[in-house]
Coordinates of C-alpha atoms and ligand atoms in Angstrom, one line a residue:
X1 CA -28.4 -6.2 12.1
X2 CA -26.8 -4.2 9.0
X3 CA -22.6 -5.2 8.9
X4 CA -20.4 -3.1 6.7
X5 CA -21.7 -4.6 3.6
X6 CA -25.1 -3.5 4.2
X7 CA -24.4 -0.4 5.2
X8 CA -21.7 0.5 2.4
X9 CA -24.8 -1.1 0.0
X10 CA -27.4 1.8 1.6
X11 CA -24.6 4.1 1.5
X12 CA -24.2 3.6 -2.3
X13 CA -28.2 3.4 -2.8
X14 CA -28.4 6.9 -1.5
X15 CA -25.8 8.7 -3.1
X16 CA -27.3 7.3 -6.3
X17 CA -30.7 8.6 -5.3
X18 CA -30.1 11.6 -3.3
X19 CA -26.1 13.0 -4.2
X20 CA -27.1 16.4 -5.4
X21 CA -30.3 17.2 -4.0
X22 CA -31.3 19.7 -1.4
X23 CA -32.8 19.5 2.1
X24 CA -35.5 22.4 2.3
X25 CA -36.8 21.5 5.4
X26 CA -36.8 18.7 7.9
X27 CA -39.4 17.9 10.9
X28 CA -38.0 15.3 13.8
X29 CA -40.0 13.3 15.8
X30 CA -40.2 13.6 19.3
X31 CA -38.4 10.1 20.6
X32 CA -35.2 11.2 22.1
X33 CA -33.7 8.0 21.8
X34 CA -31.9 8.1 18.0
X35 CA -30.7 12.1 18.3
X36 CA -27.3 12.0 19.5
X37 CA -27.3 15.5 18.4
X38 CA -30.5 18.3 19.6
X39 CA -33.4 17.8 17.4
X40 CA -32.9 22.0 16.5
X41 CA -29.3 21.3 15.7
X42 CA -30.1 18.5 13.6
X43 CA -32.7 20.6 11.8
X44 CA -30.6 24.3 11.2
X45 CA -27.6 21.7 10.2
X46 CA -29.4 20.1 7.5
X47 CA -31.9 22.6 5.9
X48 CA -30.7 24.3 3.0
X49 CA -28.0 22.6 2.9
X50 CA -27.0 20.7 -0.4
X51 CA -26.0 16.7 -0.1
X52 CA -22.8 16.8 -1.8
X53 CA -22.4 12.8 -1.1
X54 CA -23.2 9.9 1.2
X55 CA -20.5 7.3 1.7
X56 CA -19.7 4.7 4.5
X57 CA -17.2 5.2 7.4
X58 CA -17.6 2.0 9.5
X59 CA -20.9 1.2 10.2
X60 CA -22.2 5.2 9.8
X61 CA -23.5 6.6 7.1
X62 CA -22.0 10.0 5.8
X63 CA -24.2 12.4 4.2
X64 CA -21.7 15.6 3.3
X65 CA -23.1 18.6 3.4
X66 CA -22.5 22.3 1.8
X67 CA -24.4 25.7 2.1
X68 CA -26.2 26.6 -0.9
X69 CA -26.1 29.6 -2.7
X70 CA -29.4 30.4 -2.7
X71 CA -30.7 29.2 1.8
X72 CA -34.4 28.8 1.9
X73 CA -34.9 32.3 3.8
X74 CA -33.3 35.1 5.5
X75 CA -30.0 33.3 4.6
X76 CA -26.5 34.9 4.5
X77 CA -26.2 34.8 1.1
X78 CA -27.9 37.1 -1.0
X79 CA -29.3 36.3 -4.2
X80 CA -27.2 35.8 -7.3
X81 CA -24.3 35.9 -5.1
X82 CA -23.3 32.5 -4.7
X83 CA -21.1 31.8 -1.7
X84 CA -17.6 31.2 -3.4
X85 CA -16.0 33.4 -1.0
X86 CA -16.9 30.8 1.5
X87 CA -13.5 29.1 3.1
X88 CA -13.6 25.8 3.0
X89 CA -12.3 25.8 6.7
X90 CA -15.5 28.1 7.9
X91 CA -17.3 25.6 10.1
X92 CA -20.8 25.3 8.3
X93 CA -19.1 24.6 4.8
X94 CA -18.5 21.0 5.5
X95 CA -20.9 19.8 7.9
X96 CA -22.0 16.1 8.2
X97 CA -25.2 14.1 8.7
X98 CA -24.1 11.0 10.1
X99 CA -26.9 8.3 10.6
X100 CA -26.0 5.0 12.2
X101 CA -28.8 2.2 11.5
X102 CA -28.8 0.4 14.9
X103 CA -30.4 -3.3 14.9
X104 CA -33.3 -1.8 12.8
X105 CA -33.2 1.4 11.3
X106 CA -33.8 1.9 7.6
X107 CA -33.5 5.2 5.2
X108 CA -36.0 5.5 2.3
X109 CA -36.3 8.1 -0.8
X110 CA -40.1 8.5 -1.6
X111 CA -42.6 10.2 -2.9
X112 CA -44.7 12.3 -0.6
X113 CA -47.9 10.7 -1.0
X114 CA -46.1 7.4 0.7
X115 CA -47.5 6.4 3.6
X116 CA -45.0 7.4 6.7
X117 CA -44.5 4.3 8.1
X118 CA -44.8 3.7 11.8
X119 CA -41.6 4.2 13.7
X120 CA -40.3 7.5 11.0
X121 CA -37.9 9.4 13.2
X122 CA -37.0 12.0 11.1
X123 CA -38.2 13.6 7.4
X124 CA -36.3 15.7 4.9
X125 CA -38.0 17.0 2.1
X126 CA -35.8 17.2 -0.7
X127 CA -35.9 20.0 -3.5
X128 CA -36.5 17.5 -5.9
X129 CA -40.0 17.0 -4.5
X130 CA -38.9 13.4 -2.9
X131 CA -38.5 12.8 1.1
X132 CA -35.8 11.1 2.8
X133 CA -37.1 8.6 6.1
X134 CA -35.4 7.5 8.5
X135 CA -37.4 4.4 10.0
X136 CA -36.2 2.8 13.2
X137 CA -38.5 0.3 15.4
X138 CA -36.3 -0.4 18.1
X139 CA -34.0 2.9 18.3
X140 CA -30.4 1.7 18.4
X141 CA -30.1 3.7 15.5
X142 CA -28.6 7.1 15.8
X143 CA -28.4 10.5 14.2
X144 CA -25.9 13.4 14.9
X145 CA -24.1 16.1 13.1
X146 CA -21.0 17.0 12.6
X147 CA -18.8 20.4 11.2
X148 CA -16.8 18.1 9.3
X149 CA -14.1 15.3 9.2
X150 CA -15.9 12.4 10.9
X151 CA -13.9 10.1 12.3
X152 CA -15.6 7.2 13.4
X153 CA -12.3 5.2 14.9
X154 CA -10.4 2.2 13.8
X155 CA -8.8 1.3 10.4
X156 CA -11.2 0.4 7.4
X157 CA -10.8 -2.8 6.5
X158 CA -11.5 -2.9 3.2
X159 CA -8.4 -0.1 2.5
X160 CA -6.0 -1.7 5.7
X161 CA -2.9 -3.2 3.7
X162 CA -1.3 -6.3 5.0
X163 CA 1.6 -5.0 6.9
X164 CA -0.8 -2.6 8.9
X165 CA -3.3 -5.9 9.7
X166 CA -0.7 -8.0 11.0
X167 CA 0.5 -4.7 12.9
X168 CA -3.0 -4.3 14.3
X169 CA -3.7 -7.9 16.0
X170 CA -0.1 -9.2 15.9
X171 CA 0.9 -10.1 19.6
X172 CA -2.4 -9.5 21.2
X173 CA -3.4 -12.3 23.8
X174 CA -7.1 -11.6 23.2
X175 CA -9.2 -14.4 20.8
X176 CA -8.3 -13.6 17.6
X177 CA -12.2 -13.3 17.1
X178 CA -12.8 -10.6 20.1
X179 CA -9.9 -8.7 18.4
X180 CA -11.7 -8.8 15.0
X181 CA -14.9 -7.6 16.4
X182 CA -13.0 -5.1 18.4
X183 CA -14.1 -1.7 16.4
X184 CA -11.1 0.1 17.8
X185 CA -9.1 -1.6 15.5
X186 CA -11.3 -2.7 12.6
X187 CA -14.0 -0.9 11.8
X188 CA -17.2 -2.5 10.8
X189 CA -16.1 -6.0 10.8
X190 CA -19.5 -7.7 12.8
X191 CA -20.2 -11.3 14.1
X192 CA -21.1 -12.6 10.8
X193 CA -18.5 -11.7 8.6
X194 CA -15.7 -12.0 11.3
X195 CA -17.1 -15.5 11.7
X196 CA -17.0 -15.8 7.9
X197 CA -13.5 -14.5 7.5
X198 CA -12.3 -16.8 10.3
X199 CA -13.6 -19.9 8.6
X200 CA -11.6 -19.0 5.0
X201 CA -8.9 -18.4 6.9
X202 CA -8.7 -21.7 8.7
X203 CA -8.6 -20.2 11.9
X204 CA -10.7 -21.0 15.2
X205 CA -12.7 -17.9 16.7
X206 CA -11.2 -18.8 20.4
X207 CA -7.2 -18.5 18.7
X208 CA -5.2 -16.3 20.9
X209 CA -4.0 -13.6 17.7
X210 CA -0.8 -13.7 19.4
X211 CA -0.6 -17.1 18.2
X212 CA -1.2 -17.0 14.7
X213 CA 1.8 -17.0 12.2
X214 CA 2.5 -14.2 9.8
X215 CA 1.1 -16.1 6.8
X216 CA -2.0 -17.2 8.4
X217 CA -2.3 -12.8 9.2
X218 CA -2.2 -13.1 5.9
X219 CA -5.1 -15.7 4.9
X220 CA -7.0 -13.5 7.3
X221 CA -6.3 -10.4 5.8
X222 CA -7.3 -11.6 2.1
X223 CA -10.3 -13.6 3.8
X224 CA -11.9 -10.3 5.5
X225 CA -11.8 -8.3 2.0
X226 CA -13.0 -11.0 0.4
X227 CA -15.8 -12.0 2.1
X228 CA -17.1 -8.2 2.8
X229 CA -16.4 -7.2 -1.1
X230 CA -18.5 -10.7 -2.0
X231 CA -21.7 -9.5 0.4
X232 CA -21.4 -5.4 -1.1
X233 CA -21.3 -7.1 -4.6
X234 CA -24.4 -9.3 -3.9
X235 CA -26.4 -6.3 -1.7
X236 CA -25.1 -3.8 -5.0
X237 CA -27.2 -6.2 -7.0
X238 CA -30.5 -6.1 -5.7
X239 CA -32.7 -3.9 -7.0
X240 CA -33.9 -2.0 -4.3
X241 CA -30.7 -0.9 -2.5
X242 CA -32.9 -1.3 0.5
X243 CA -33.4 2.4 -0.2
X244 CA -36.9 2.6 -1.5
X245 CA -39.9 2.7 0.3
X246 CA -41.4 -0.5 -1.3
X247 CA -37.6 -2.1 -1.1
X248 CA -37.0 -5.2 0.7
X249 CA -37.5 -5.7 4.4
X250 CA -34.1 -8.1 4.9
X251 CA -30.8 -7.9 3.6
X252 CA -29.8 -10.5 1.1
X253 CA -26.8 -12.0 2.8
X254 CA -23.8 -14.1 2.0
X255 CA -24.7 -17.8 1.7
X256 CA -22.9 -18.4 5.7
X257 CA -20.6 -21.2 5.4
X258 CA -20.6 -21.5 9.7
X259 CA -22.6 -19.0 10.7
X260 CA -26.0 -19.8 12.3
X261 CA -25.2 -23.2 11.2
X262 CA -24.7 -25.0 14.5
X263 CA -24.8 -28.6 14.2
X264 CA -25.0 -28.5 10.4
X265 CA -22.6 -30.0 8.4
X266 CA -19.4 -28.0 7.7
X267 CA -19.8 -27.8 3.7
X268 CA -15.9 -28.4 2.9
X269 CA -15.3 -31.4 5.1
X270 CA -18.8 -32.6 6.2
X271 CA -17.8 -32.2 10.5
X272 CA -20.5 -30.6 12.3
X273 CA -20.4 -26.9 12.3
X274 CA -19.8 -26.0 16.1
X275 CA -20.8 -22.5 18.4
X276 CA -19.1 -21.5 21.0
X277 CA -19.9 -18.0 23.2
X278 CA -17.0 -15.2 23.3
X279 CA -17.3 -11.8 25.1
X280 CA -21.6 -12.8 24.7
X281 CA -21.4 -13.4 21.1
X282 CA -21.8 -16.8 19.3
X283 CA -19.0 -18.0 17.7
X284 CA -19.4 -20.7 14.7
X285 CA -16.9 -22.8 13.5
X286 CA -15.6 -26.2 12.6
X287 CA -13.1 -27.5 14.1
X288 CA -11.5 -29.9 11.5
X289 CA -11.1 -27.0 8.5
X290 CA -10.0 -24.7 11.5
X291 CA -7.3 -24.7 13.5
Ligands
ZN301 ZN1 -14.8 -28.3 7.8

């Protein structure tokens, strides 16, 4: 399942790819399941409009959007009279595509003559003569518009400074873990990485937050940017981006240092690596380097 990393690293692939370009016109499939917006809204927000650029917010994908001068037909601009008039507050000029990948869902940029793969929820043909697939097997993913300012919830934690961290777990009597993965306060910190971040922080997943000092807030704070900025750096430098239509399948992930690695041994001290369950999820950890 894509975490922050992967995400911000598809996010980054497609702005490279597709920042600039223009949807002309976009067919929809007919599963229900992805479109949290209607399939016609979805279609009348996107075509003709220009992608201005596609960034991450959480776990979503943000695809900003602006009229063009020039709309495919019958538009309300007329020719050579570009749309500078246009308010920025007028409630087309800044719509969004938001697409969140689910368990499974993938974007690609190819050419036409690419075979659509099995499972292709929606197509944009680009002006540039390239489409843009979105690819979902199992349908967690999800698609909706939006007239602008997207908020998807919670504090980013890649931008949260220390003293707003500690501010939002600080006394909580929840597992310092559940709190992590809690994506009212963070957002786009998954099982993997919170696990991760936990483990460089010397801190057990089961910790009640409101026991942890102020300068162990601190370990954790550094540990969570850390380990997300490592995995973006290592997805940023594959050559795919994930975003091409002969890209790779997986995401190439952090090496886990406890993750997955129940009853392996813990590579700083040697104990075994341990998993325990909270709120469904498995926990990893080891219980000598954390405490
Ligand atoms: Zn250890």
């Amino acid at each position: 399942m894509p975490e922050l990393p992967e995400v911000e690293t598809v996010a980054r692939g497609l702005d490279r790819r597709v920042a600039g370009d223009t949807v002309e016109s976009v067919w929809i499939g007919s599963r229900k399941q992805p479109l949290k917006s209607p399939a016609g809204v979805i279609a009348a927000t996107l075509e003709g409009k220009r992608i201005v650029r596609v960034s991450r917010a959480g776990k979503h994908i943000v695809f900003d959007l602006e009229e063009t001068a020039h709309p495919k037909k019958g538009g309300r601009a007329a020719r050579g009279e570009p749309r500078r008039a246009a308010s920025p507050h007028q409630s087309d000029a800044h719509a969004q595509w938001i697409v969140h990948l689910g368990m499974t869902g993938r974007m690609v940029v190819c050419e036409p003559a690419v075979e659509i793969a099995k499972h292709t929820h929606l197509i944009a043909k680009l002006a540039s003569g390239r489409e843009l697939r979105f690819i979902d097997p199992r349908m967690f993913g999800k698609l909706s518009v939006h007239s602008g300012g997207f908020d998807p919830g919670g504090v980013e934690p890649l931008e949260v400074s220390e003293e707003r961290f500690v501010a939002l777990f600080r006394g909580r009597k929840t597992p310092i873990k559940s709190a992590l993965l809690n994506q009212k306060l963070l957002r786009g910190v998954g099982n993997i990485y919170a696990d991760e971040s936990l483990f460089r922080a010397g801190i057990r997943p089961r910790r009640r937050a409101a026991t942890i000092t102020r300068e162990q807030f601190g370990k954790l704070h550094r540990a969570v940017r850390e380990v997300l900025r490592e995995a973006i750096a290592l997805g940023g430098s594959s050559v795919s981006d994930y975003v091409d239509a002969d890209g790779e399948e997986g995401f190439f992930q952090l090496q886990h240092r406890v993750y997955a690695r129940e009853g392996e041994p813990c590579l700083v001290c040697g104990s075994t690596v341990r998993r325990v369950v909270l709120s469904n999820r498995s926990s990893h950890y080891c219980s000598k380097c954390q405490k």
